[in-house]
CSV table of C-alpha atoms in Angstrom, one decimal:
chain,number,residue,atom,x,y,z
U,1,UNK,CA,-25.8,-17.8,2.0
U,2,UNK,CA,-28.0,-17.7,5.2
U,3,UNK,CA,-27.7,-14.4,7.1
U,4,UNK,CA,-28.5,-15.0,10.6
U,5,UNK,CA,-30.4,-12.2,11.9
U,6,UNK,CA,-31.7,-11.5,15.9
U,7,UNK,CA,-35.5,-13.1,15.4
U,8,UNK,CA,-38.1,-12.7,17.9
U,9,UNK,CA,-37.7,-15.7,20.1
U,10,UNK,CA,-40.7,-17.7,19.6
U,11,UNK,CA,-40.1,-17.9,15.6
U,12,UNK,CA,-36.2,-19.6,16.4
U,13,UNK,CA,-37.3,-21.8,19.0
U,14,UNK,CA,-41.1,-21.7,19.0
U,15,UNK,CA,-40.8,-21.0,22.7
U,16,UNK,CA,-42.0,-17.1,23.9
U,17,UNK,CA,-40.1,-17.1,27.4
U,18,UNK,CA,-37.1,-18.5,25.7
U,19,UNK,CA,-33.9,-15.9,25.3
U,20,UNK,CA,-32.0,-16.7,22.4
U,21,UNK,CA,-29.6,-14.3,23.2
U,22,UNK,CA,-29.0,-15.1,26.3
U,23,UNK,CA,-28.7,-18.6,25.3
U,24,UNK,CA,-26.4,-17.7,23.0
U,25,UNK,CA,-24.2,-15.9,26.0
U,26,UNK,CA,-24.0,-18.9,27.8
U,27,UNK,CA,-23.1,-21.1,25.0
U,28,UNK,CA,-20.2,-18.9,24.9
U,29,UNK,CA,-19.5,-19.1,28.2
U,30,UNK,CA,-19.1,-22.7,28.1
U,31,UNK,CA,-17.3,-23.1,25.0
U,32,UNK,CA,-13.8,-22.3,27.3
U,33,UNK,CA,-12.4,-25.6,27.9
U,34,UNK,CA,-10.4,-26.4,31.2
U,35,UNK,CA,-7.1,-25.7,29.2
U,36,UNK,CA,-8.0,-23.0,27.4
U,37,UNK,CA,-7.0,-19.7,28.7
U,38,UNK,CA,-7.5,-17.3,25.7
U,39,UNK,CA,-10.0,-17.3,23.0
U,40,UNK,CA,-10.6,-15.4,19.6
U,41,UNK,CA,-14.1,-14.3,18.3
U,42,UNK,CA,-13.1,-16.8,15.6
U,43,UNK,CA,-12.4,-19.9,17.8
U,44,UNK,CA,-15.9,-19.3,19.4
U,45,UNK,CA,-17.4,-19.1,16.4
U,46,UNK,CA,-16.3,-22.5,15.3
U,47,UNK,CA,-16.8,-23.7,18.8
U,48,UNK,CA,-20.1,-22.5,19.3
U,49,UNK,CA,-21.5,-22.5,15.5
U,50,UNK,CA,-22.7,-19.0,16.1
U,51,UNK,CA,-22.0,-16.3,13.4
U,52,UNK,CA,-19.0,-13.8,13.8
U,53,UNK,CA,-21.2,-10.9,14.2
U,54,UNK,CA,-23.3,-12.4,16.4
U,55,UNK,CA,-20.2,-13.3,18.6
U,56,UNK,CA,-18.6,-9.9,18.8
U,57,UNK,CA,-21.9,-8.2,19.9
U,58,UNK,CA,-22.2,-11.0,23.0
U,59,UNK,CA,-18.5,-10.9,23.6
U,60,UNK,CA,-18.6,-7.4,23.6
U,61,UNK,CA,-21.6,-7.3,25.8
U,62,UNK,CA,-19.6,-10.2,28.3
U,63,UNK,CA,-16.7,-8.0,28.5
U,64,UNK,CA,-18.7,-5.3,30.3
U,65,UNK,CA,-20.6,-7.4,32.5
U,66,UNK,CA,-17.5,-8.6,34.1
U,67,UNK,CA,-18.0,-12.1,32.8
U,68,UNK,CA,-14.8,-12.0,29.9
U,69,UNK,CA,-12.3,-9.8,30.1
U,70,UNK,CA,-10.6,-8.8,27.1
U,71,UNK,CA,-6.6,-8.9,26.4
U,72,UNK,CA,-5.3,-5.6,24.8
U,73,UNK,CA,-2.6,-7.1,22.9
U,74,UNK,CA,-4.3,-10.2,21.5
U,75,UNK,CA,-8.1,-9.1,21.2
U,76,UNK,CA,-8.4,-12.5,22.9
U,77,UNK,CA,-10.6,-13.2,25.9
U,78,UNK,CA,-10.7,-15.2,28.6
U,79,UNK,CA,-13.3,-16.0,31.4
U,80,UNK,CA,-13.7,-13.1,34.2
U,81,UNK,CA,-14.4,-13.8,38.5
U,82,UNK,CA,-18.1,-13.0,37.6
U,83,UNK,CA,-18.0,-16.5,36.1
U,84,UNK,CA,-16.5,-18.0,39.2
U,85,UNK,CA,-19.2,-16.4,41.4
U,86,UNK,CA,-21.4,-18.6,39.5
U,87,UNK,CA,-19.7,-21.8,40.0
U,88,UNK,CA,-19.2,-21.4,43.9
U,89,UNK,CA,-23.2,-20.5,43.5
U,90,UNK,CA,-23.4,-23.9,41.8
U,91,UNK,CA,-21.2,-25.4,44.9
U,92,UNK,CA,-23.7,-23.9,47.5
U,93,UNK,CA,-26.9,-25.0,46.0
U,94,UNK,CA,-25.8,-28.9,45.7
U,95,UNK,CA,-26.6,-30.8,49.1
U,96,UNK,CA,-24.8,-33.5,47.7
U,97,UNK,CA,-21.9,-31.8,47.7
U,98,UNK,CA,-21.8,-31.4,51.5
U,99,UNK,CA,-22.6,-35.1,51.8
U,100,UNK,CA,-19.9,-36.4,49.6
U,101,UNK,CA,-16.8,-34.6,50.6
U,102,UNK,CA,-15.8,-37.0,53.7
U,103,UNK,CA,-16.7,-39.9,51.5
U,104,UNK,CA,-14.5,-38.8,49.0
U,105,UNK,CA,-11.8,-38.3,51.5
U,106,UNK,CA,-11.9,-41.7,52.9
U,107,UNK,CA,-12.3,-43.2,49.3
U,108,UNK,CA,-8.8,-41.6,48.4
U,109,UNK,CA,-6.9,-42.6,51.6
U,110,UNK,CA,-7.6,-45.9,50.3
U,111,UNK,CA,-4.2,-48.5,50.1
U,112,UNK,CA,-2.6,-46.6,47.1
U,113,UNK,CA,-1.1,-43.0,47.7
U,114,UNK,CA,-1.6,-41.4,44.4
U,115,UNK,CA,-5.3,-41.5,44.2
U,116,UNK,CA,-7.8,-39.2,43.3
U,117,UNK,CA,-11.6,-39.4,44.0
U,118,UNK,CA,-14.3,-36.8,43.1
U,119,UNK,CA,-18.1,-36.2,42.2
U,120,UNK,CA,-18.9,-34.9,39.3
U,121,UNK,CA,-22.3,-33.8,37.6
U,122,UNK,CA,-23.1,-33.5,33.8
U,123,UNK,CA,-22.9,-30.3,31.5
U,124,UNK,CA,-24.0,-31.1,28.2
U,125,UNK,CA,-21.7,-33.7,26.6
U,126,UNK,CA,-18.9,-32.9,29.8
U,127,UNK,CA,-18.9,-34.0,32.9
U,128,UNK,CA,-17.9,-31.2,35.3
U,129,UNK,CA,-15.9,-31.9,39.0
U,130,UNK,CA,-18.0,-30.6,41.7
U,131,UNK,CA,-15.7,-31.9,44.8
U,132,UNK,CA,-12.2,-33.8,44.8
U,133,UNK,CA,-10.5,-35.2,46.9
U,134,UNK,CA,-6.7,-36.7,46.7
U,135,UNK,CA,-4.1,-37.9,48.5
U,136,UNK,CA,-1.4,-36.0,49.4
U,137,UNK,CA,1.6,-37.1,47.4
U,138,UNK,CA,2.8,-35.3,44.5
U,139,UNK,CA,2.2,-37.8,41.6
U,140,UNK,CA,-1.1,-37.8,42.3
U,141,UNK,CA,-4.0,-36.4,39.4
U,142,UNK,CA,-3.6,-32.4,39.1
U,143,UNK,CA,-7.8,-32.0,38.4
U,144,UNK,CA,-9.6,-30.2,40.5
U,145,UNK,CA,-13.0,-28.4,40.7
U,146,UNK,CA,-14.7,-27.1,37.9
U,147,UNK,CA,-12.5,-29.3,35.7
U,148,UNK,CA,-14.6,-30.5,33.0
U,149,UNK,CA,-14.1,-34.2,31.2
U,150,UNK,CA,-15.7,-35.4,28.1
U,151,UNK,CA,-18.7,-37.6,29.0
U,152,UNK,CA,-18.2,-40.1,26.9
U,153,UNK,CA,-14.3,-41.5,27.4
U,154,UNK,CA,-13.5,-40.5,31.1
U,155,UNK,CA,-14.7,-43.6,33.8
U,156,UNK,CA,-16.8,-40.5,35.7
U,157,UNK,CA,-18.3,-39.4,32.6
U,158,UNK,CA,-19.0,-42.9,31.6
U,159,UNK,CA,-21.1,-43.5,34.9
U,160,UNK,CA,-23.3,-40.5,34.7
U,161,UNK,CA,-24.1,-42.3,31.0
U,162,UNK,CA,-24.6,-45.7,33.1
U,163,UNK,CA,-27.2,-44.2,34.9
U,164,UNK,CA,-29.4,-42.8,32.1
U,165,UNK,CA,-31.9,-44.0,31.0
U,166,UNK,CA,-32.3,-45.6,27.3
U,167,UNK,CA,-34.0,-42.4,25.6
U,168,UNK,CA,-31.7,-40.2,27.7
U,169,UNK,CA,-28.6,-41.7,26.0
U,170,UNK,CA,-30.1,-41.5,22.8
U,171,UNK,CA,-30.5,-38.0,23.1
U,172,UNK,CA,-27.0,-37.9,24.5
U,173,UNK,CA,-25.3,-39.7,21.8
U,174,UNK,CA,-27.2,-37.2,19.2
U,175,UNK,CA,-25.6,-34.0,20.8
U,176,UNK,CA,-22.5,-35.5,20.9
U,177,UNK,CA,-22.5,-36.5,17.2
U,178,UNK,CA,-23.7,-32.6,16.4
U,179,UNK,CA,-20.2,-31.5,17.9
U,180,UNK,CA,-18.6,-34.1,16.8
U,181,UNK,CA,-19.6,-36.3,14.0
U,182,UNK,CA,-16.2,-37.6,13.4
U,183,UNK,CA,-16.4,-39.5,16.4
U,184,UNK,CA,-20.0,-40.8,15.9
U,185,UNK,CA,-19.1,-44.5,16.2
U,186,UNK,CA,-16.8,-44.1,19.0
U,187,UNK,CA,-19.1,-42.4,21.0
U,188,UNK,CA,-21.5,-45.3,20.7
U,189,UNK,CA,-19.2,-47.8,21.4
U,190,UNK,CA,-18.7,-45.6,24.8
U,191,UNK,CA,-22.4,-46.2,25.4
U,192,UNK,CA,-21.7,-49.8,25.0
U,193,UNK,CA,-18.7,-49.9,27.2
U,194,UNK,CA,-20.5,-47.3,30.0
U,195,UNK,CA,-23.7,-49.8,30.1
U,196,UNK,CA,-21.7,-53.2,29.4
U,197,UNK,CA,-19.3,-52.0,32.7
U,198,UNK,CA,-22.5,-51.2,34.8
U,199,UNK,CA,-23.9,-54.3,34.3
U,200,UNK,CA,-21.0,-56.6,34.8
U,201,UNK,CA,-19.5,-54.3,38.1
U,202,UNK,CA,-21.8,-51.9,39.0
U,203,UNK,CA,-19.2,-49.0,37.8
U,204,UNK,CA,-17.7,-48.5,35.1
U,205,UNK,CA,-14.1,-48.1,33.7
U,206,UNK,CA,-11.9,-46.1,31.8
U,207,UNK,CA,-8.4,-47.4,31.2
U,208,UNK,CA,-6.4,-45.4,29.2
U,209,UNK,CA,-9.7,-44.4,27.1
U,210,UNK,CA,-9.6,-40.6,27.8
U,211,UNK,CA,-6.1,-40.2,28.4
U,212,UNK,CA,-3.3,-42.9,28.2
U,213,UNK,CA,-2.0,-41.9,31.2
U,214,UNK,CA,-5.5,-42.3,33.3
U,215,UNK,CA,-6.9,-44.8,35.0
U,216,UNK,CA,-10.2,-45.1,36.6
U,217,UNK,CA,-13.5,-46.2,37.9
U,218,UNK,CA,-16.8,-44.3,38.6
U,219,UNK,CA,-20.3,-45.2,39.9
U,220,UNK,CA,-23.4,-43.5,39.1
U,221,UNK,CA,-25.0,-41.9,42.1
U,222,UNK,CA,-29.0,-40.4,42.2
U,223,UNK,CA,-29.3,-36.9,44.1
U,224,UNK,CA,-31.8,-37.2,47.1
U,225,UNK,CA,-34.4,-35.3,44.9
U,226,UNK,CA,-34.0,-38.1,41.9
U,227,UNK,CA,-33.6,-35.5,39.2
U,228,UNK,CA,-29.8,-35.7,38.8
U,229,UNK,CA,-27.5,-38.4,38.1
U,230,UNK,CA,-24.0,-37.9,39.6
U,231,UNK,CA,-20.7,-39.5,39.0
U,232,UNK,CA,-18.1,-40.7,41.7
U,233,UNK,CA,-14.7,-41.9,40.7
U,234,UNK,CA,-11.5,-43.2,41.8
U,235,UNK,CA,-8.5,-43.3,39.9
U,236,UNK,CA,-4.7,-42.0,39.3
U,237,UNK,CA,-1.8,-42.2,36.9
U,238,UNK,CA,-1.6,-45.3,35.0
U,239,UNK,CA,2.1,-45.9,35.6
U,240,UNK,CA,1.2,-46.0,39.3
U,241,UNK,CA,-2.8,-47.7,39.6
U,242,UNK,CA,-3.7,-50.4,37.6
U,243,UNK,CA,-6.8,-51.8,36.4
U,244,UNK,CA,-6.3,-54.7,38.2
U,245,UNK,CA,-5.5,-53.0,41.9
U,246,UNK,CA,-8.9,-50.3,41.1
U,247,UNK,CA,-11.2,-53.8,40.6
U,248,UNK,CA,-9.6,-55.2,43.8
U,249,UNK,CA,-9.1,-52.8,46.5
U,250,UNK,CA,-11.5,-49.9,45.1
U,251,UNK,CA,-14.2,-51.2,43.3
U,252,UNK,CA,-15.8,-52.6,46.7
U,253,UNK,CA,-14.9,-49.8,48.0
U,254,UNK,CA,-16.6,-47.4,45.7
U,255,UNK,CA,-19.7,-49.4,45.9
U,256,UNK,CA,-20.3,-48.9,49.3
U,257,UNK,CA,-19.0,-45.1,49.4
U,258,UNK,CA,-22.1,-44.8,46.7
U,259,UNK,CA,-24.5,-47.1,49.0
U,260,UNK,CA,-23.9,-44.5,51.9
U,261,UNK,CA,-24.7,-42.1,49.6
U,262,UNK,CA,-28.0,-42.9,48.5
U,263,UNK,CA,-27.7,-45.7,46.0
U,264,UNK,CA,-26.9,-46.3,42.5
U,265,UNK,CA,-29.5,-45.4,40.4
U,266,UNK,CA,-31.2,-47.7,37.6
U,267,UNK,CA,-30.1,-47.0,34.3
């Protein structure tokens, strides 16, 4: 059995400025899912593949930088403000952000009531919401910021994929598989759909693929720099928007809330 031991850096990753424990801090920083609110050392060590030792010296260290706080009771932790000063730090530094938000509003004030539209940027094999904006009636989708989907099944996930290029995906669909190999083939057929979509709309769609009770369409947006891909969507609960009203009265209308915006990038 392989003990894992704190190496210097440059023999783990053959980088010298690389941190591998501070890598390995943020990994468990972003192994809390949306729904989670407690974890155990022993869920983030599945999660994040990371030894038990090694978790309980980075959790520990967490705890007193304010970035986990640590249940009494349970031993359990769950993420702390200093995490959320991060994000709005996130917020602040994306121009696009700025840009999208009256977009977004007019996207979801669209003909149906129960709406929601929102940008969203890639994190790993997630896609994370950056802005949303809904409508205000109470059946309307209960996702907000820093809500993170799975890349590969939700429509706004689906259109950051879109708008990647071919070795991107590739490299994509491998970190996927390293999480979760179960679902290699599905994840590929995602690829597929994402790029299949694109080409016959210019979005792409997700009916019912994340959740049953989701529908939606998302275009891929560049940033004004070109280095980032973006996602904006447009969707609500399936019982109330259906795949044939988003084609009809939103696609157009996402397409030019993306043209405004600067575009649809290549993929």
């Amino acid at each position: 059995m392989t003990q894992e031991t704190d190496q210097p850096e440059e023999t783990e990753t053959g980088d010298r400025q690389f941190v591998s424990a501070l890598a390995r801090g943020l990994d468990i920083l972003g192994c809390f899912r949306t729904d989670d609110r407690f974890l155990s050392n022993h869920e983030i060590s599945r999660r994040t593949g990371l030894a038990k030792p090694t978790v309980s010296r980075l959790t520990y260290t967490l705890t007193r930088t304010g970035h986990l706080l640590r249940d009494e009771g349970s031993g359990e932790y769950r993420l702390g403000a200093k995490v959320l000063q991060l994000g709005f730090g996130v917020l602040a530094a994306t121009s696009i952000s700025d840009r999208v938000t009256a977009e977004l509003g007019a996207l979801s004030k669209g003909p149906n009531p129960y709406v929601t539209a929102a940008l969203a940027e890639r994190s790993g094999i997630r896609a994370v919401y950056l802005a949303v904006r809904r409508s205000h009636q109470a059946v309307s989708l209960s996702i907000g910021v820093g809500a993170r989907l799975p890349l590969f099944y939700s429509g706004i996930g689906r259109a950051i994929i879109a708008g990647l290029s071919e070795e991107e995906r590739a490299e994509l669909l491998a970190m996927g598989i390293r999480e979760f190999p179960e679902q290699q083939e599905r994840m590929a057929q995602s690829i597929r759909d994402a790029v299949g979509d694109y080409e016959a709309h210019g979005y792409c769609t997700s009916f019912g693929a994340w959740k049953p009770e989701i529908n939606a369409i998302a275009a891929p947006l560049r940033s004004l720099d070109g280095t980032t891909v973006y996602g904006v969507n447009v969707g609500g609960p399936s019982f109330l928007i259906s795949p044939k009203e988003l084609h009809e009265e939103y696609g157009p209308a996402l397409l030019e809330t993306v043209r405004k915006l600067g575009g649809i990038p290549a993929g």
